[in-house]
Each structure stands twice: as C-alpha cells, then as structure tokens.
PDB file of C-alpha atoms in Angstrom:
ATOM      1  CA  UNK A   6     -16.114  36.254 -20.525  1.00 44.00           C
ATOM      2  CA  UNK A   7     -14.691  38.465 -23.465  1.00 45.00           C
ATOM      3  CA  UNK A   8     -12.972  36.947 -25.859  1.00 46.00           C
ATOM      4  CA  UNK A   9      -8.810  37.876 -25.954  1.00 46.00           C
ATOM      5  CA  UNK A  10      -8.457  40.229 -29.153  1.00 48.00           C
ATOM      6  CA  UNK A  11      -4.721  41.226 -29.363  1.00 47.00           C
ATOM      7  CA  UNK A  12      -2.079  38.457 -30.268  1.00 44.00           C
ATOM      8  CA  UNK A  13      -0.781  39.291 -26.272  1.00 42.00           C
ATOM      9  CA  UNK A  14      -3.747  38.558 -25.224  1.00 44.00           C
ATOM     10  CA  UNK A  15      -4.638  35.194 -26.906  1.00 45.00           C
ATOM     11  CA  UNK A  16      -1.010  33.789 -25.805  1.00 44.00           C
ATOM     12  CA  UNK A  17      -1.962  34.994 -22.041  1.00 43.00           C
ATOM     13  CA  UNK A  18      -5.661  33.011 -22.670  1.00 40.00           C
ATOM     14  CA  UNK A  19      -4.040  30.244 -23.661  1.00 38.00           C
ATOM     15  CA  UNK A  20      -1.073  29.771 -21.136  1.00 41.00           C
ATOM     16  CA  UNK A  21      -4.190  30.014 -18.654  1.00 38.00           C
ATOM     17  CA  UNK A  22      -5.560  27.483 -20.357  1.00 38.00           C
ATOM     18  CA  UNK A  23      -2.450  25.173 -20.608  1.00 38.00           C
ATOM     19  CA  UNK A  24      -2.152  25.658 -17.167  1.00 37.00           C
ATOM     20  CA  UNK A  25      -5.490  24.733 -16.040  1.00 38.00           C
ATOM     21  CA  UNK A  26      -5.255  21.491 -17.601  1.00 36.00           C
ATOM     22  CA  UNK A  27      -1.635  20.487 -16.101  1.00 35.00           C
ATOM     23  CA  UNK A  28      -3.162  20.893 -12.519  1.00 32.00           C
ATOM     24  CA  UNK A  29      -6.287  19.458 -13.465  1.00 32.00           C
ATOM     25  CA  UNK A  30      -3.883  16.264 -14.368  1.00 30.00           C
ATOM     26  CA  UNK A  31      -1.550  16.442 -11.421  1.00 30.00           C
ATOM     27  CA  UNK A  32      -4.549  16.907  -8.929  1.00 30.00           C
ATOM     28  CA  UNK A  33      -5.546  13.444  -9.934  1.00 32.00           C
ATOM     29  CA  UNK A  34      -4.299   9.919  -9.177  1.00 33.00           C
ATOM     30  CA  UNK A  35      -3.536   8.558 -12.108  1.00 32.00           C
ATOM     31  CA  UNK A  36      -2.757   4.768 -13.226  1.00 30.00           C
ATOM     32  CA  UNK A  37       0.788   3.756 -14.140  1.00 31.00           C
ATOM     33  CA  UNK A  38       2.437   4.790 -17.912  1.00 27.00           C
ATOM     34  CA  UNK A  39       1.830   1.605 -20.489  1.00 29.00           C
ATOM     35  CA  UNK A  40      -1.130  -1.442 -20.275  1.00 30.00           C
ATOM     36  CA  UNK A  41      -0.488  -3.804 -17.931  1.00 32.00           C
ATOM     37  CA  UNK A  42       2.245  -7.033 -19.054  1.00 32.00           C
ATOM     38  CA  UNK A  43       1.092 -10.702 -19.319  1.00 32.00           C
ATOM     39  CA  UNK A  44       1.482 -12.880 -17.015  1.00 33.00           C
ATOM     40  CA  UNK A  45       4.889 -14.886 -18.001  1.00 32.00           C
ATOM     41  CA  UNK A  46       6.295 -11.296 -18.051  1.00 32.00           C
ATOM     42  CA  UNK A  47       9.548 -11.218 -16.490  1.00 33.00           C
ATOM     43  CA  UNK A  48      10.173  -7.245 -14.911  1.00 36.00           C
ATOM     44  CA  UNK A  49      13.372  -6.198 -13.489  1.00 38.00           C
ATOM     45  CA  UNK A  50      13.357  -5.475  -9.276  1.00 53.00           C
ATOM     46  CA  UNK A  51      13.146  -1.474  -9.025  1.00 58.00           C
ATOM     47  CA  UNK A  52      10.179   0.934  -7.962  1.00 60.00           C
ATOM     48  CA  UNK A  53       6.279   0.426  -8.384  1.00 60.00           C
ATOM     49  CA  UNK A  54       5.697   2.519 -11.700  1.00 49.00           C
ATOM     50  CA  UNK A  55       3.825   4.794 -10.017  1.00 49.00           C
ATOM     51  CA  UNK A  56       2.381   6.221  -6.683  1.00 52.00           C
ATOM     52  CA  UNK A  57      -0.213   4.944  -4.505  1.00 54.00           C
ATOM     53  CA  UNK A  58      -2.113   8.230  -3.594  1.00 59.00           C
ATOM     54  CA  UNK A  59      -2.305   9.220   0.237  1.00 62.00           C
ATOM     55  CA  UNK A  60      -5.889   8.730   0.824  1.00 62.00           C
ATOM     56  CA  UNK A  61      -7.600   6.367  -2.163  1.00 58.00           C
ATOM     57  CA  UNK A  62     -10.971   7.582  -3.826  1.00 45.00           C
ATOM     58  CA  UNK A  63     -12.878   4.569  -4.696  1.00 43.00           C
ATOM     59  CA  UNK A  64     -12.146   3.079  -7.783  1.00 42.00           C
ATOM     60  CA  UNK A  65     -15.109   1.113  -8.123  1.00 40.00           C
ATOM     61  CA  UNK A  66     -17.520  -0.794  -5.925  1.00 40.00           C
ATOM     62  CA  UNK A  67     -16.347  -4.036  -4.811  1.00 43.00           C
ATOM     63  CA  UNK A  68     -17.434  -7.284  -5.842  1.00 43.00           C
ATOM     64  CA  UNK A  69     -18.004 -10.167  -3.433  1.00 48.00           C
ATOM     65  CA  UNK A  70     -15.775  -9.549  -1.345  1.00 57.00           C
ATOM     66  CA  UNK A  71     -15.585  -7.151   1.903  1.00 90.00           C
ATOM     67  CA  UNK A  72     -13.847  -3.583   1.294  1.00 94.00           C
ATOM     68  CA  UNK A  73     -11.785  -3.161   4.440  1.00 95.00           C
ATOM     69  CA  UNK A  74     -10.874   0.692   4.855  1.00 94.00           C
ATOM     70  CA  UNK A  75     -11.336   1.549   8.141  1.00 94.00           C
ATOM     71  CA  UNK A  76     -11.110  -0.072  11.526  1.00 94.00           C
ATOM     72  CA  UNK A  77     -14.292  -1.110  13.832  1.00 92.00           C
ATOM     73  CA  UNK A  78     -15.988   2.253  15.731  1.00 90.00           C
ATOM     74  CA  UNK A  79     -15.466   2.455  19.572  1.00 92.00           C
ATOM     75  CA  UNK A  80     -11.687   0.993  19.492  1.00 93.00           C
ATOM     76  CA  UNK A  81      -8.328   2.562  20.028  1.00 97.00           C
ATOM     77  CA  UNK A  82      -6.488  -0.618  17.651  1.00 98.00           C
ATOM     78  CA  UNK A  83      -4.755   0.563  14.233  1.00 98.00           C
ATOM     79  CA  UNK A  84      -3.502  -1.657  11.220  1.00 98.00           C
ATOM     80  CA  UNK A  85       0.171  -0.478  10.356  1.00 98.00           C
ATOM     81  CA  UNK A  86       0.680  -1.959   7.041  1.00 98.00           C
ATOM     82  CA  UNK A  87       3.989  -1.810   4.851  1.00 98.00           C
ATOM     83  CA  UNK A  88       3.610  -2.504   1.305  1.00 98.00           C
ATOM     84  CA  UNK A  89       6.295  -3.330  -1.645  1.00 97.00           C
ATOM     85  CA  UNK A  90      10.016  -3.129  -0.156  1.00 97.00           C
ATOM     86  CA  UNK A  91      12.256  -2.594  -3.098  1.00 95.00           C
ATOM     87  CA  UNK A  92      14.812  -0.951  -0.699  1.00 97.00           C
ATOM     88  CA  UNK A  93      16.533  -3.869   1.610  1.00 96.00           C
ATOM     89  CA  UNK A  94      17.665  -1.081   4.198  1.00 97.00           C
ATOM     90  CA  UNK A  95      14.141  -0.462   4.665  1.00 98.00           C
ATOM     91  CA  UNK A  96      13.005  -4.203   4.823  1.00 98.00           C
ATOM     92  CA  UNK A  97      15.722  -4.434   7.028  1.00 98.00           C
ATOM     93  CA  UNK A  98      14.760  -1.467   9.550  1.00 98.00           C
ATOM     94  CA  UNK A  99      11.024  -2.593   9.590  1.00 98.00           C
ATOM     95  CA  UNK A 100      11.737  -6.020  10.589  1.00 98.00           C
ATOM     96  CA  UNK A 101      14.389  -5.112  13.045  1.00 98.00           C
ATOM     97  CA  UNK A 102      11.733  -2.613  14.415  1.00 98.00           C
ATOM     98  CA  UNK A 103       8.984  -5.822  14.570  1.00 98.00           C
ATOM     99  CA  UNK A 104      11.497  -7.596  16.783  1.00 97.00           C
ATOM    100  CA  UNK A 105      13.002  -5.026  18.895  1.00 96.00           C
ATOM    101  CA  UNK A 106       8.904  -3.335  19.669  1.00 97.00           C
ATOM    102  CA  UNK A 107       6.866  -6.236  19.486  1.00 97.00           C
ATOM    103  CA  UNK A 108       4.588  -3.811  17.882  1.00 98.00           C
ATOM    104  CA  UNK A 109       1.825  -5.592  15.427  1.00 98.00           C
ATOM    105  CA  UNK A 110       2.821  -4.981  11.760  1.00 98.00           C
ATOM    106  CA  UNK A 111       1.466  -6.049   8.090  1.00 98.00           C
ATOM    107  CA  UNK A 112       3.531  -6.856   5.480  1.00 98.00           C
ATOM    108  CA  UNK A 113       2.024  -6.681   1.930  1.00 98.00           C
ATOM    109  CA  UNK A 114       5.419  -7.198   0.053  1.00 98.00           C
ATOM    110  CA  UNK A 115       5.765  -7.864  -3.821  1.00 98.00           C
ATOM    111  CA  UNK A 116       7.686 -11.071  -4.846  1.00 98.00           C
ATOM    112  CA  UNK A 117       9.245  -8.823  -7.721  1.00 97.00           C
ATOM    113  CA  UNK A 118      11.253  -7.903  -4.633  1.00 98.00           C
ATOM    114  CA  UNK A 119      12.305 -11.162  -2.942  1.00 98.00           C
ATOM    115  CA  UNK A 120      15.940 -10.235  -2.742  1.00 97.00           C
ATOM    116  CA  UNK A 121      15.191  -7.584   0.125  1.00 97.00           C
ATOM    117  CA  UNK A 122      12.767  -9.819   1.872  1.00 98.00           C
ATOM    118  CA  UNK A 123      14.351 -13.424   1.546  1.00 97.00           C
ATOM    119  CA  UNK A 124      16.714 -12.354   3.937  1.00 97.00           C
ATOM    120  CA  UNK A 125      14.956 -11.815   7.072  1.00 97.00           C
ATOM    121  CA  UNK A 126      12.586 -14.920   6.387  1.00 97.00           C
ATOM    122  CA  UNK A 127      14.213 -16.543   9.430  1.00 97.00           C
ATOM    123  CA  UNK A 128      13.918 -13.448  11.576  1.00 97.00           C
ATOM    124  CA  UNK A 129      10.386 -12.957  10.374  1.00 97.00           C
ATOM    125  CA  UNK A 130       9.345 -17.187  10.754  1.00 97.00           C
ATOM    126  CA  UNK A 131       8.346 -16.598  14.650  1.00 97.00           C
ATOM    127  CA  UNK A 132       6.531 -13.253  14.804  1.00 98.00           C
ATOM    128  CA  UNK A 133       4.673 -14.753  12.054  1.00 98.00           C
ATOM    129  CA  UNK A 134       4.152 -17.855  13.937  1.00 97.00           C
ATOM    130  CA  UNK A 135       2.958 -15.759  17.193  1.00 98.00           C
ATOM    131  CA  UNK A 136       0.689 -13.769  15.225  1.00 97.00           C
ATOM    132  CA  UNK A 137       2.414 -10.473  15.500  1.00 98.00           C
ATOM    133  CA  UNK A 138       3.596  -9.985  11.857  1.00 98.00           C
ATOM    134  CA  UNK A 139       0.760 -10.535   9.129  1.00 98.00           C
ATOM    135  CA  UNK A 140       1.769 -10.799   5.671  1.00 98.00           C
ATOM    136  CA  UNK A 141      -1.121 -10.559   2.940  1.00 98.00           C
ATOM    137  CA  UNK A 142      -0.985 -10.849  -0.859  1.00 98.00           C
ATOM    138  CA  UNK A 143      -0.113  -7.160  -3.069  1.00 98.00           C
ATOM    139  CA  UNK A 144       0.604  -8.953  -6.321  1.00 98.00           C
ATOM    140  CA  UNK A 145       3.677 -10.091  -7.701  1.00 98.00           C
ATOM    141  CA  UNK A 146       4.358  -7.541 -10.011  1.00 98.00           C
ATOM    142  CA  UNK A 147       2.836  -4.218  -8.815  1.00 98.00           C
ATOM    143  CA  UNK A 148       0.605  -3.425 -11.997  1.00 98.00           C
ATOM    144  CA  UNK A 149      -2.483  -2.195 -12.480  1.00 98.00           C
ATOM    145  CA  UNK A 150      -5.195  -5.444 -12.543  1.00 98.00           C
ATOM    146  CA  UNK A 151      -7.954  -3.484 -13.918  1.00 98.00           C
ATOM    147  CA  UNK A 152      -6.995  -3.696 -17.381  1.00 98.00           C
ATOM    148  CA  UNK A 153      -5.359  -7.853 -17.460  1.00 98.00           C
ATOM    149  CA  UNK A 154      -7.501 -11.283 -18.248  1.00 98.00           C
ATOM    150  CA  UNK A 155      -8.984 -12.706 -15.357  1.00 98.00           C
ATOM    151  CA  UNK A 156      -5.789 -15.432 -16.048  1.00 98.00           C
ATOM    152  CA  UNK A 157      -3.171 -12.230 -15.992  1.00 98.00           C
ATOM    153  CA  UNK A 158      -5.262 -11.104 -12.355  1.00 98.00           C
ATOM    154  CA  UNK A 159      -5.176 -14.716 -10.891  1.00 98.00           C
ATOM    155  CA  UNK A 160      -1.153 -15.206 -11.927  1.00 98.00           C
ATOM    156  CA  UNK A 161      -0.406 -11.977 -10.323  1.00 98.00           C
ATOM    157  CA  UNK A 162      -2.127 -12.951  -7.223  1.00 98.00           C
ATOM    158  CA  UNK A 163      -0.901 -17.232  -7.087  1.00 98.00           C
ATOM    159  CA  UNK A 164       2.802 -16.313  -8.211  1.00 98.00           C
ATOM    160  CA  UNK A 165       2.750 -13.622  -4.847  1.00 98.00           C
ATOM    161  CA  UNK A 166       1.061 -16.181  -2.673  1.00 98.00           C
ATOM    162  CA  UNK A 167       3.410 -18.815  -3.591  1.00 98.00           C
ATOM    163  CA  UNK A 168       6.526 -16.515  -2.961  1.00 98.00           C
ATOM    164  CA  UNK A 169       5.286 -15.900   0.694  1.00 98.00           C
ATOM    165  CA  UNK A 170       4.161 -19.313   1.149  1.00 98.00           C
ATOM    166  CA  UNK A 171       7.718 -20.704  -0.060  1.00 98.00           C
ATOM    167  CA  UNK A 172       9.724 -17.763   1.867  1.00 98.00           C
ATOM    168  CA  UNK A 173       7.851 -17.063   4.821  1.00 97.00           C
ATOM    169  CA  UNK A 174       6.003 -20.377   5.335  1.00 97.00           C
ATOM    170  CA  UNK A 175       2.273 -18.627   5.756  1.00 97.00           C
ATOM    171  CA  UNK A 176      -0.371 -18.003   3.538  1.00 97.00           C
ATOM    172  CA  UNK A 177      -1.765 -14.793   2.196  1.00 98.00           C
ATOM    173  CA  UNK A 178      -5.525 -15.716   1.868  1.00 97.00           C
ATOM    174  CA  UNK A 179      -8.370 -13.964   2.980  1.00 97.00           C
ATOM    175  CA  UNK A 180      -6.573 -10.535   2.070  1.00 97.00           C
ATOM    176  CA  UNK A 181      -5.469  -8.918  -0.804  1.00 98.00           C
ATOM    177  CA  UNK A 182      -3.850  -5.485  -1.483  1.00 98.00           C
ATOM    178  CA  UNK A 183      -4.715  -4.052  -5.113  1.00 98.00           C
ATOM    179  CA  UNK A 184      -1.593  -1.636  -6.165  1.00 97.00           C
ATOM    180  CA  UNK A 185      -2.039   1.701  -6.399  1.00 96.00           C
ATOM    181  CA  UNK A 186      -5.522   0.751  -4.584  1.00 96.00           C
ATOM    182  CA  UNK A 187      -6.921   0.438  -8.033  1.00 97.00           C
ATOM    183  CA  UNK A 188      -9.500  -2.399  -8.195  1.00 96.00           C
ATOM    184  CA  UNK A 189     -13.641  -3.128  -9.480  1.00 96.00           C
ATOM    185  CA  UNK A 190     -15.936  -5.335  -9.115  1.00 95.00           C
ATOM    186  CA  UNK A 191     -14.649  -7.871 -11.890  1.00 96.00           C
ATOM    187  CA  UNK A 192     -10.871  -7.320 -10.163  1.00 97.00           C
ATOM    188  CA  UNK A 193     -12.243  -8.436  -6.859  1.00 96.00           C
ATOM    189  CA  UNK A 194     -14.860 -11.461  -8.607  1.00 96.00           C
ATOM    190  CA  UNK A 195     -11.221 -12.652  -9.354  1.00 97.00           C
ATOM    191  CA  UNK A 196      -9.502 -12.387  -6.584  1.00 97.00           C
ATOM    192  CA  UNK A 197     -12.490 -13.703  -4.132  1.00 96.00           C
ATOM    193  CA  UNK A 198     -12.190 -17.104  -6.678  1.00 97.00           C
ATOM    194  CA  UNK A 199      -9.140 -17.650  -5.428  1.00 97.00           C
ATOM    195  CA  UNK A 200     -10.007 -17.123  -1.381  1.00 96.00           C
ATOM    196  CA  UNK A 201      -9.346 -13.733  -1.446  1.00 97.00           C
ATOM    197  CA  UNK A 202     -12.494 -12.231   0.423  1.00 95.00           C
ATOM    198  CA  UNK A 203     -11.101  -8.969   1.650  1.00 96.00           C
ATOM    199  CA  UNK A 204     -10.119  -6.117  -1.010  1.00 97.00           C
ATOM    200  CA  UNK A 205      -7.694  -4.516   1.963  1.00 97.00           C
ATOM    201  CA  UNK A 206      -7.597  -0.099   1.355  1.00 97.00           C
ATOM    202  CA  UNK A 207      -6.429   2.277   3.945  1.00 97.00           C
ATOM    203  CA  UNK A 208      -7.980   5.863   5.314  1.00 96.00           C
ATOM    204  CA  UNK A 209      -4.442   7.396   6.240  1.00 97.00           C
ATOM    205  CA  UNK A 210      -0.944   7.231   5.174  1.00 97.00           C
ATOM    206  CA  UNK A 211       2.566   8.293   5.184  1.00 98.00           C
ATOM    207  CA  UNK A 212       2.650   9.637   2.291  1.00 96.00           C
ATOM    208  CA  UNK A 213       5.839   7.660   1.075  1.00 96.00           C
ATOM    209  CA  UNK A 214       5.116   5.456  -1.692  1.00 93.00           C
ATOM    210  CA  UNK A 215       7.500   8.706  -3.218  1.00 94.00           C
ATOM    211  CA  UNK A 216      10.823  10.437  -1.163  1.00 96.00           C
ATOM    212  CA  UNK A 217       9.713  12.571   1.341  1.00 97.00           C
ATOM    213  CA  UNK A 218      11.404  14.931   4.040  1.00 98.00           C
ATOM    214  CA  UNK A 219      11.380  13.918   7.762  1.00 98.00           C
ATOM    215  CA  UNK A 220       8.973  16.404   8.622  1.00 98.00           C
ATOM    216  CA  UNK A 221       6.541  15.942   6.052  1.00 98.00           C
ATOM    217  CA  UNK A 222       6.294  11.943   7.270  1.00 98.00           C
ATOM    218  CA  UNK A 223       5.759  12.766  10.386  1.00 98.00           C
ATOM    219  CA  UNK A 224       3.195  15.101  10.274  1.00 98.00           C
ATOM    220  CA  UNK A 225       1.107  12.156   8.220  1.00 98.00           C
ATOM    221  CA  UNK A 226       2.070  10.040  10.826  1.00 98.00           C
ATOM    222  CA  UNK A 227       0.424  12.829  13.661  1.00 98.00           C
ATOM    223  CA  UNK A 228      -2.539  13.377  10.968  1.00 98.00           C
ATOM    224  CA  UNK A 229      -3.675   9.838  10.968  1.00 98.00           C
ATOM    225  CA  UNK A 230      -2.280   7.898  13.752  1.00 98.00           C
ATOM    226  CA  UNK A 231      -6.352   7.658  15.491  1.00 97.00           C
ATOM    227  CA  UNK A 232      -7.986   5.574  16.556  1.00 97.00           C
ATOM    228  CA  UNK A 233      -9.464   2.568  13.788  1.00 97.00           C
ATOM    229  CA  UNK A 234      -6.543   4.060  11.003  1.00 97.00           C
ATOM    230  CA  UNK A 235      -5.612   1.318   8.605  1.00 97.00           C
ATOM    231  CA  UNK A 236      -2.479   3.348   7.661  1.00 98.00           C
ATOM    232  CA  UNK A 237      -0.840   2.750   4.447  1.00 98.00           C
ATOM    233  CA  UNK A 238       3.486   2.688   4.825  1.00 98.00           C
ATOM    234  CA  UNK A 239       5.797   1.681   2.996  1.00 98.00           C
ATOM    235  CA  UNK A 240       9.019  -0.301   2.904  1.00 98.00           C
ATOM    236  CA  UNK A 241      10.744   1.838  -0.252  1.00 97.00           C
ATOM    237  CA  UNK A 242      12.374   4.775   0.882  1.00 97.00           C
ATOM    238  CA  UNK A 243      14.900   5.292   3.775  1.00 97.00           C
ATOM    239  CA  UNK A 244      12.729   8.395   6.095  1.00 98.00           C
ATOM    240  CA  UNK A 245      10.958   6.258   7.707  1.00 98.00           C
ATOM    241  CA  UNK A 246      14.115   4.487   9.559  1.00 98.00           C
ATOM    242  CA  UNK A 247      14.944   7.326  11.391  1.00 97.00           C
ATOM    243  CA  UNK A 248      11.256   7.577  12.775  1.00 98.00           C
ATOM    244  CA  UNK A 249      10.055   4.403  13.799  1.00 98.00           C
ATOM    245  CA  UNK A 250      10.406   5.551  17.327  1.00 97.00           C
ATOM    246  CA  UNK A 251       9.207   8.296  17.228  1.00 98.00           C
ATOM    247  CA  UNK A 252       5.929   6.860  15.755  1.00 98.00           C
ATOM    248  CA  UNK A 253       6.306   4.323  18.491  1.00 98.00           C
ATOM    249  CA  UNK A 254       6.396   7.021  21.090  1.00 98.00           C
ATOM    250  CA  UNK A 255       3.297   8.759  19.271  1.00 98.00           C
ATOM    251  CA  UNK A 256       1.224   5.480  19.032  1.00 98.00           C
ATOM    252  CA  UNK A 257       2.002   5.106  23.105  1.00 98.00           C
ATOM    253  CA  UNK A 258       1.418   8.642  23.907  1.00 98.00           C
ATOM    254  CA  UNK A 259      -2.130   8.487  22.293  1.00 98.00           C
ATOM    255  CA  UNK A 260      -3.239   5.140  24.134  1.00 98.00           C
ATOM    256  CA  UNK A 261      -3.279   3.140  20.449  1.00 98.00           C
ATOM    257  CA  UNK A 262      -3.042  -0.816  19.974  1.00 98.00           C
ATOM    258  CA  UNK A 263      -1.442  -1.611  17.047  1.00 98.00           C
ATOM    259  CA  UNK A 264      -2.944  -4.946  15.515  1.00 98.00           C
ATOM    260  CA  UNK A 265      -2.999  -6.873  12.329  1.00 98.00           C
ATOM    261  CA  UNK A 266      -5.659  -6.866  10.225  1.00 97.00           C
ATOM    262  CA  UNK A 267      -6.390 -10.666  11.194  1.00 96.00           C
ATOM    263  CA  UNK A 268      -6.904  -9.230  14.634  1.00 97.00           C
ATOM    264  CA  UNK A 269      -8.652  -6.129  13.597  1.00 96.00           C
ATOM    265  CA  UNK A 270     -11.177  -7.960  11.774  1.00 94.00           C
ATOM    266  CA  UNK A 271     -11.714 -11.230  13.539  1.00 90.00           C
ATOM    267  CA  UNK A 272     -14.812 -12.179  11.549  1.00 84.00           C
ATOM    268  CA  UNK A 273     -13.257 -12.059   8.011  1.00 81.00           C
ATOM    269  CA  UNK A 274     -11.443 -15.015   9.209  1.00 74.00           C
ATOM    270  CA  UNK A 275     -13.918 -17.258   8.338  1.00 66.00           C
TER     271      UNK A 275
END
C-alpha cells in the first residue's frame, strides 16, 4: 500500500486508522472499567458495570467442574434463566409470570440487589419448594472473579449463597453463574471447593443485559428459543414485561418444555 504523501492525505490515513481500532474495541466483549473490589467492599444497588455479551466466547477452559452451555441432544426442554434484577418491576413481572404460567424458570439473582427480590420471597417459597423455580449462585457483587484472591472469589460466592439461603430458604450449590460469563480454570478450582461443580453459560439470549426495543427482544427470543437453548434473560430492564406472553405463546407454538437446569441436567445432581 502507498504511503499517504500530502498533509490531506496522512489525516485521511490516520482517521482510517483511528477508526479501525474503535471497532476493533467495540466488536469485542470486554471486562468491566476498574480491578475488581475486596471482599468487605460495600457497593451501592444499581446496574452490573458492564454487559454480559449475547452469545459468550470461552474465556478459558474450565477447571473441575462441568461447563454447562447447552442442553442434552434429542430433547425439545430449554433452561430460561434470569440473572441480576436491579429493577423491582422486573423482579416483580418475572415472578408474577412464574405463578400465573407455571412455566419452569432460573433465577441467578445478585444479593447486591436484595431489595427487589426480598419481596416476593413468600411468593417465590412454594414454586421453589415444587421444583419449578431454581435459583443458583451469580455472585454477590457482579464483578469480574478472574482478577480477585481465591478468598475475594469464595466471599463473592458464600455472601450470595447465604442471601438466598436466608431469603429464599434453598441452596445454590451445584451451580454457579460467573458475571459477564467470565471465568478459568483457577475461577472454577474455587468455586468447585466450595460445591460448586457446574460453571452454568448459555448458547442464546435476549440480548438485554442493556435497554433494548420490543422488536429487537423478540427476535432473540425467535432466534434462540430451540430446542436444548440455555437462554440467558434478564431481570434489569422493563421490555421484557410486555413479552412474557408472547414468549409463552412462542415456547407453546414450537412444542418446547421449559425446565430448570436441575431438571435439565439430572446427573449433575450428584
């Protein structure tokens, strides 16, 4: 390629450049602004600091655990899981949704965000108990475990288990949720210490960990409502509430169970 000569030139060659490297960073997933706090950090309720990405590369092979991403072959069951819920109304319109469907969800809520969830522990205390609400452990904080201690990884994961245990009366063990699906062997070595066999990821999604329009939800939800989808939602922004049946209707129409992971994977039980 010839090299730019005039002064015009070199600020065109270089724009190109400029530009080049902003959608080389935006194409990516990247992890959350700042290092991850300590443990005793207290952080104020508001939104994950940054975006789970629709469909996770790998980050990393797993450790001793099993990497659940995808359902069993030769069954119509999918996983519906909700993670975070900083937003109450859409705490609220999930659980409502459990009750009124009797559809099979999975919660993976952060204690950060107990005031939205402490509410509908009551509501919550018998689909748990019947097995059709699952509630598994996605940290307390939301933060990246890559970069902490193994003692910053393992209060992250106690603190969340005892929130759920305390609130909802159930445990959170064998599965965990890494945020932002970030996680390596040494991350999962940790967690499987404390019970937690099964690194839980997800092959379809929403797309809502961010604000997104009606349309653009629901064509996610059309995309990977199939057969064996662990599909990733989640309980932040209000979209979703004017959908849910509408994705009920869709999961119907194409023949689908929806299950907890417990019942998806039977065997990791144990």
């Amino acid at each position: 390629m010839r090299a730019p000569r005039s002064p015009l030139e070199r600020r065109a060659f270089f724009g190109l450049l400029a530009l080049g490297a902003a959608v080389a960073v935006t194409g990516c997933s990247s992890d959350p602004p700042g290092t991850a706090p300590s443990a005793t950090t207290t952080t104020s309720p508001g939104p994950p600091s940054g975006n789970d990405p629709d469909v996770p590369a790998e980050t990393g092979a797993g450790g001793p655990t099993g990497l659940l991403s995808k359902g069993p072959a030769g069954s119509n069951q999918i996983a519906l899981t909700v993670d975070d819920g900083y937003s109450n109304e859409v705490v609220a319109g999930y659980v409502a949704f459990a009750q009124r469907t009797g559809i099979h969800l999975t919660f993976s809520p952060n204690g950060l965000y107990a005031h939205a969830w402490a509410p509908h522990a009551a509501t919550l205390a018998p689909l748990i108990e019947a097995g059709q609400v699952q509630i598994i452990n996605h940290t307390f904080n939301h933060h990246d475990l890559r970069p902490m201690t193994d003692a910053q990884i393992r209060a992250e994961l106690e603190r969340n288990d005892e929130w759920v245990s305390t609130t909802f009366g159930t445990r959170t063990t064998p599965y965990y949720r890494p945020p932002f699906g970030f996680h390596n062997a040494h991350v999962d070595g940790v967690a499987a210490e404390l019970g937690y066999r099964n690194t839980v990821m997800w092959n379809g999604s929403y797309g809502d960990s961010k604000l997104v329009t009606p349309d653009y939800l629901m064509s996610q939800a059309r995309r990977y409502l199939q057969p064996g989808t662990i599909l990733l939602g989640h309980a932040n922004h209000p979209t979703v509430l004017g959908l849910l049946d509408q994705i009920a209707d869709l999961i119907r129409e194409r023949h689908l169970t929806p299950v907890t992971l417990r019942e998806m994977f039977p065997a990791t039980e144990h």
